[in-house]
Short mmCIF file of C-alpha atoms in Angstrom, two decimals:
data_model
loop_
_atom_site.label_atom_id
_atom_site.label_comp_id
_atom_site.label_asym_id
_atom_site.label_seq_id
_atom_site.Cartn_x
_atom_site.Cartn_y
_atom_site.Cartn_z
CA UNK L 1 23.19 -4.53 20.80
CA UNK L 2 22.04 -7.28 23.18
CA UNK L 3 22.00 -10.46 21.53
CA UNK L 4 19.09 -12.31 23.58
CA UNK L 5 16.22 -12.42 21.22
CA UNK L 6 12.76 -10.74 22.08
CA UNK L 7 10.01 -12.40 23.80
CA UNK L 8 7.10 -13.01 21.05
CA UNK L 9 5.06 -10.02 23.07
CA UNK L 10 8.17 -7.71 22.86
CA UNK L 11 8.51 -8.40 19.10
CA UNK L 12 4.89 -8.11 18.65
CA UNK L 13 5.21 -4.60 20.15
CA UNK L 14 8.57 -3.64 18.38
CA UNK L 15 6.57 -4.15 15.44
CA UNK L 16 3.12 -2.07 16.14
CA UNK L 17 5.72 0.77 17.70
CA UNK L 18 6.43 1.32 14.21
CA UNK L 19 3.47 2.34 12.99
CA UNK L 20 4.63 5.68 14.18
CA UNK L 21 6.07 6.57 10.74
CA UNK L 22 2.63 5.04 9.20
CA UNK L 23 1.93 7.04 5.85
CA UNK L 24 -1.10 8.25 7.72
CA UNK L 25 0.95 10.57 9.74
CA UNK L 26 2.11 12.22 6.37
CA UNK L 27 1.48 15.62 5.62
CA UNK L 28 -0.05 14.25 2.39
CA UNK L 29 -2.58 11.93 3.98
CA UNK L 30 -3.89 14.33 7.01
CA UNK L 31 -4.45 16.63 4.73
CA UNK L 32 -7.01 14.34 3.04
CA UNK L 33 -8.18 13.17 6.22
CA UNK L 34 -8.87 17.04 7.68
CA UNK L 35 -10.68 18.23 4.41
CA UNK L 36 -7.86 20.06 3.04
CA UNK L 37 -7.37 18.54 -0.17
CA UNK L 38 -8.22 19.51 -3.25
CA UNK L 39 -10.09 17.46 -5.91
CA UNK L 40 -6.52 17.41 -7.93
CA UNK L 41 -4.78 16.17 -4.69
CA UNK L 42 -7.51 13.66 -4.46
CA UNK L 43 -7.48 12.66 -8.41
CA UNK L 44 -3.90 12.83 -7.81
CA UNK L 45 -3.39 10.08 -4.92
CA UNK L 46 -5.96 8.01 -6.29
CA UNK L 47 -4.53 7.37 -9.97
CA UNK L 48 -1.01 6.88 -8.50
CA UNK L 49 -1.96 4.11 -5.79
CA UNK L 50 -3.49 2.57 -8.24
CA UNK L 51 0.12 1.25 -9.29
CA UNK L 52 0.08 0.24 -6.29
CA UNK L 53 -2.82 -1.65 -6.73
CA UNK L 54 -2.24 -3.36 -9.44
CA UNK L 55 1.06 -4.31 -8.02
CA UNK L 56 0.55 -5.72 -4.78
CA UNK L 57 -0.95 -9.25 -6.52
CA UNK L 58 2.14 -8.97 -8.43
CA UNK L 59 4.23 -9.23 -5.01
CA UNK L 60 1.62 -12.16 -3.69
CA UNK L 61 2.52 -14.33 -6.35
CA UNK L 62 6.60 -13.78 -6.01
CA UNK L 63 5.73 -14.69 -2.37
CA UNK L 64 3.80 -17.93 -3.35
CA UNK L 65 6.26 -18.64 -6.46
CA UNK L 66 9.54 -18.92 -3.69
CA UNK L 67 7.22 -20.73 -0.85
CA UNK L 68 7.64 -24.69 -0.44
CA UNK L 69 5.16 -24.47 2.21
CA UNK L 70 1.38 -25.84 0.67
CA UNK L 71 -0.34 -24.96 3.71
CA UNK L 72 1.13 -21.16 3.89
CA UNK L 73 0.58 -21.16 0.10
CA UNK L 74 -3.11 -21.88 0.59
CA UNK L 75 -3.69 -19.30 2.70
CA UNK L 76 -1.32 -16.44 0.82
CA UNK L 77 -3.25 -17.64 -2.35
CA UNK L 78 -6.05 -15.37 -0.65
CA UNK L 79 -4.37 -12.04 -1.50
CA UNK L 80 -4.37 -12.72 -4.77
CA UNK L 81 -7.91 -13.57 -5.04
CA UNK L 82 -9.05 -10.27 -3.13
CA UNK L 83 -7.42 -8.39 -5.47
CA UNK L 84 -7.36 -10.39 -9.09
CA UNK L 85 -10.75 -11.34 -8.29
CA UNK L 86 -12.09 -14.90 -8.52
CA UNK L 87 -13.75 -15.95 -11.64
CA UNK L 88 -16.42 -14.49 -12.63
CA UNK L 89 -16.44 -11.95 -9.17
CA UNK L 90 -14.33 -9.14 -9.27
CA UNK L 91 -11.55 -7.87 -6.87
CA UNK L 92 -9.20 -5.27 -5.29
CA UNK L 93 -8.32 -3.45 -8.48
CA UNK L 94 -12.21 -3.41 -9.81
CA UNK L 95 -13.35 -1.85 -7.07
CA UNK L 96 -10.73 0.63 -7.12
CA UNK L 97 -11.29 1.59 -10.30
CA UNK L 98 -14.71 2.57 -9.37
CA UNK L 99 -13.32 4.72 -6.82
CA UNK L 100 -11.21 6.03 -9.90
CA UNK L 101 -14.92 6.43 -11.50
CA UNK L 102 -15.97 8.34 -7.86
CA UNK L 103 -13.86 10.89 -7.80
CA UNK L 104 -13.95 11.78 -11.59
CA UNK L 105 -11.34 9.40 -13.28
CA UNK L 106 -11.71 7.91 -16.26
CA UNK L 107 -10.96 3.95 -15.61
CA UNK L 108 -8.99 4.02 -19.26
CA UNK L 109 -6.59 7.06 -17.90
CA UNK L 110 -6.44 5.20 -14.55
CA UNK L 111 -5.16 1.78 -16.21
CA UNK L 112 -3.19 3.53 -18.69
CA UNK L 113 -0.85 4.71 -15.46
CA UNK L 114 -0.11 7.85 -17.79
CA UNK L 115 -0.51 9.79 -14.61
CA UNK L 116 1.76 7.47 -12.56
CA UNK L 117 4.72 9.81 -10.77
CA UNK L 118 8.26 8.74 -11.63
CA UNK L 119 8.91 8.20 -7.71
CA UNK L 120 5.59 6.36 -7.33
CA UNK L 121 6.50 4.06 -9.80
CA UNK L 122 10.14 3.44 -8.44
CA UNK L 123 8.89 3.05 -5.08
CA UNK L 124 6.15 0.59 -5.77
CA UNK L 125 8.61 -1.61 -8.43
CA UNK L 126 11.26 -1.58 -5.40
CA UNK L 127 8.58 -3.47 -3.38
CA UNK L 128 7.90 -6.17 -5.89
CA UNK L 129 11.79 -6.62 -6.75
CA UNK L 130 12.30 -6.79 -2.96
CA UNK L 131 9.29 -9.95 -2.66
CA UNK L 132 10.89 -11.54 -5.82
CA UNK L 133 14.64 -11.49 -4.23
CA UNK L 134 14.12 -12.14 -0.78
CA UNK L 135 13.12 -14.99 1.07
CA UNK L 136 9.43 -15.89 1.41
CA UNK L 137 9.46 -15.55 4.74
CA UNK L 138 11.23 -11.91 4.50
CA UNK L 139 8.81 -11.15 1.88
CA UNK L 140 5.69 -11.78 3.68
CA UNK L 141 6.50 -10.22 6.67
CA UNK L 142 7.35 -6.58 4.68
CA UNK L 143 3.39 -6.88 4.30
CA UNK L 144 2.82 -6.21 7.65
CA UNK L 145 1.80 -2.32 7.72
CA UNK L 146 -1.12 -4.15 7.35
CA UNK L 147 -0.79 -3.82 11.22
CA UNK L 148 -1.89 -0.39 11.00
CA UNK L 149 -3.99 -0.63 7.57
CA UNK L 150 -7.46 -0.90 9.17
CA UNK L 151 -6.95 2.37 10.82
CA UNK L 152 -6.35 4.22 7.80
CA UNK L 153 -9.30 2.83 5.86
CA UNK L 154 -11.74 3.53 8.59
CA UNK L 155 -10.18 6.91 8.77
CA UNK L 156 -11.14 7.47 4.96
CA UNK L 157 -14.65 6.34 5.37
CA UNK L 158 -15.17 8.44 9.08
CA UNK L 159 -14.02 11.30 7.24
CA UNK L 160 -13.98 11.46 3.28
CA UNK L 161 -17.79 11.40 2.73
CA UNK L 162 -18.43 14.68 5.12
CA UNK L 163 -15.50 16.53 3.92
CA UNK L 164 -15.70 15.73 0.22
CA UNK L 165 -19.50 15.44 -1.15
CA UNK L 166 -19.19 15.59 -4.72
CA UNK L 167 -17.41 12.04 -4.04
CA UNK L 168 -19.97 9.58 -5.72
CA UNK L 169 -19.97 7.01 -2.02
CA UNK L 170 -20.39 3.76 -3.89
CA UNK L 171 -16.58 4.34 -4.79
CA UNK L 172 -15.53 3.80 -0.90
CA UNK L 173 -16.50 -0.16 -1.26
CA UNK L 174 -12.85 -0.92 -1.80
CA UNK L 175 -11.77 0.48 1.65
CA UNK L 176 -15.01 -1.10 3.60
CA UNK L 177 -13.89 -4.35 1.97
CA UNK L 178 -10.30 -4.08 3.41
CA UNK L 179 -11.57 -3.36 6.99
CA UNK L 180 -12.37 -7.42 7.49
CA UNK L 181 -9.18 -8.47 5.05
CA UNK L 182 -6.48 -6.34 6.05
CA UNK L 183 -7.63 -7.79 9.99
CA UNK L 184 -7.52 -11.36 8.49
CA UNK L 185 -3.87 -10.83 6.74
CA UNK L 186 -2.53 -9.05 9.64
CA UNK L 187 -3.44 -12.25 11.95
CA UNK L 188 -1.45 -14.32 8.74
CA UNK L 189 1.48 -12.24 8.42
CA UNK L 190 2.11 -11.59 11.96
CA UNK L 191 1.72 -15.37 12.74
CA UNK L 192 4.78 -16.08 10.47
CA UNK L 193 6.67 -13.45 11.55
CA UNK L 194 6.92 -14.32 15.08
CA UNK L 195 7.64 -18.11 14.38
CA UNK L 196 10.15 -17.18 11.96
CA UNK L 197 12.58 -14.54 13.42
CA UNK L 198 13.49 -15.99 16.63
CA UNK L 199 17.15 -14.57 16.94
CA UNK L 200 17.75 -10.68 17.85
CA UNK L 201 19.42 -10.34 14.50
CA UNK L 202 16.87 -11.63 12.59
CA UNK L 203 13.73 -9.70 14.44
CA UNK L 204 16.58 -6.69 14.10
CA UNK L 205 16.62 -7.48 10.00
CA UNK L 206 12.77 -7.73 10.26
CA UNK L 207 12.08 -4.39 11.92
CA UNK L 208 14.47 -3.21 9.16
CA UNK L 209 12.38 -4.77 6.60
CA UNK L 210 9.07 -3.05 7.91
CA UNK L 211 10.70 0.11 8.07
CA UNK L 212 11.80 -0.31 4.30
CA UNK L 213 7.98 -0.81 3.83
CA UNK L 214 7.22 2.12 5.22
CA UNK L 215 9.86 3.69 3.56
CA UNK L 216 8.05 3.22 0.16
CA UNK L 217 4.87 4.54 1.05
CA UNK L 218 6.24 7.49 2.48
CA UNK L 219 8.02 8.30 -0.51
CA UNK L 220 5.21 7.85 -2.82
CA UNK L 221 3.09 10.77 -0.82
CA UNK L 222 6.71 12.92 -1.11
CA UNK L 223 6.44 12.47 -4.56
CA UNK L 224 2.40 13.61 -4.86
CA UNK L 225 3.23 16.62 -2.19
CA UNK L 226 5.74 17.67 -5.30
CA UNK L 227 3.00 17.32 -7.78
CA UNK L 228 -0.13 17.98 -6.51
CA UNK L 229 0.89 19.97 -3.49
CA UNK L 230 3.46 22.06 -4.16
CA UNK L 231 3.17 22.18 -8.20
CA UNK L 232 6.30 21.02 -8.86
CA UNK L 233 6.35 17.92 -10.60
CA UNK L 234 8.45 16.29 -12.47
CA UNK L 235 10.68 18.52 -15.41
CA UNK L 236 8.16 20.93 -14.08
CA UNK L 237 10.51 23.63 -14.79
CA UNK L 238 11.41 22.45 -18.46
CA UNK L 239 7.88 21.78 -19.59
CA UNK L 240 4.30 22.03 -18.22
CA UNK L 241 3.71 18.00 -20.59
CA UNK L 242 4.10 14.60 -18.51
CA UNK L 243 7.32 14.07 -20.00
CA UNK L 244 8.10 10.91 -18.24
CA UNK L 245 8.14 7.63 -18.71
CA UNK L 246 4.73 5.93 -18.55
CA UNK L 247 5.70 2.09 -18.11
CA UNK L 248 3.95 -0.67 -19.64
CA UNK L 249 -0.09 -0.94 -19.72
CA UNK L 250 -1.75 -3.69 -17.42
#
């Protein structure tokens, strides 16, 4: 490997090349996309990203907890609020539940995570352990599938309400919301991303990072295909019970 670093426009473009192994390219995903689900596989996906959900504020504030920086503090504080809510407005995970609500969840089930996946859950607690460990700047930059997150929420609103109807529409307000903020984060992220990793080992260690990202979300839809998909989830041939562990109630 060449040691002369990449330009900022290479790097840039390293980056956005690897939203080839997007989660939207899963099986899992097109599947929604196409029509093809099933309300289970729908139910299914929903209640398990909402660990994610409820995680990803979780991962903010290790970010802002290890950052000396006010100014990048200031602006990272935002994530928080678009998810926690601000007082007396509500956020992220509110508005999720009420797609929870949408597609016939009840919120209680959805924030009792009793139908949480084993491999969801691993793959999710791997990201926040990963923003707690690492360096801010690390940490912040393994948000940056952002790059490809407007896509995927356009994607669900182009094609969810004509393929599944009996979807109440008011629960799609969390993905119209994230059009504007995941734009907004992306110009954040990817702005201290290309200051910091000016070496070729370091943007090397980044793309790493990014690909660990997408890593996780990958292997959450792995572990719904198993489920949901295929019928096989987990101790699925010892019981037909959700026999695992359940975690801890937000």
């Amino acid at each position: 490997m060449t040691d002369t670093p990449l330009s900022p426009a290479e790097f840039e473009h390293a980056l956005r090349a690897k939203g080839a192994y997007y989660h939207v390219h899963h099986p899992y995903h097109v599947a929604m996309y196409e029509g093809r689900a099933s309300r289970e596989q729908i139910q299914g996906w929903v209640a398990n990203r909402f660990y994610y959900q409820v995680n990803i504020p979780l991962k903010d504030a290790a970010i802002l907890a290890n950052c000396p920086d006010r100014d990048v503090r200031r602006q990272w504080l935002q994530r928080l609020l678009d998810h926690d809510g601000a007082p007396g407005q509500e956020g992220g995970i509110e508005a999720w539940l009420r797609l929870g609500q949408a597609v016939g969840l009840d919120p209680e089930q959805l924030r009792s995570q009793e139908l949480v996946l084993p491999g969801v859950r691993f793959a999710v607690d791997a990201y926040v352990n990963f923003a707690r460990r690492a360096c801010w700047q690390e940490a912040a930059s393994s948000s940056l599938t952002e790059l490809f997150a407007p896509h995927i929420h356009q994607s669900r609103l182009d094609a969810w309400p004509r393929h599944y109807p009996w979807i109440d529409p008011a629960g799609y307000q969390y993905f119209r919301n994230r059009l504007s903020q995941a734009r907004r984060d992306v110009e954040h992220g990817l702005a201290i991303t290309l200051q910091h990793y000016r070496t070729r080992e370091g943007q090397e260690r980044m793309l790493d990072i990014l690909q660990f990202k997408l890593d996780i979300l990958w292997t959450m839809l792995d572990a719904m295909t198993m489920a949901y998909e295929l019928d096989r989830p987990p101790y699925h041939s010892v019981t037909t019970q959700r026999a695992w562990h359940r975690g801890v109630t937000p």
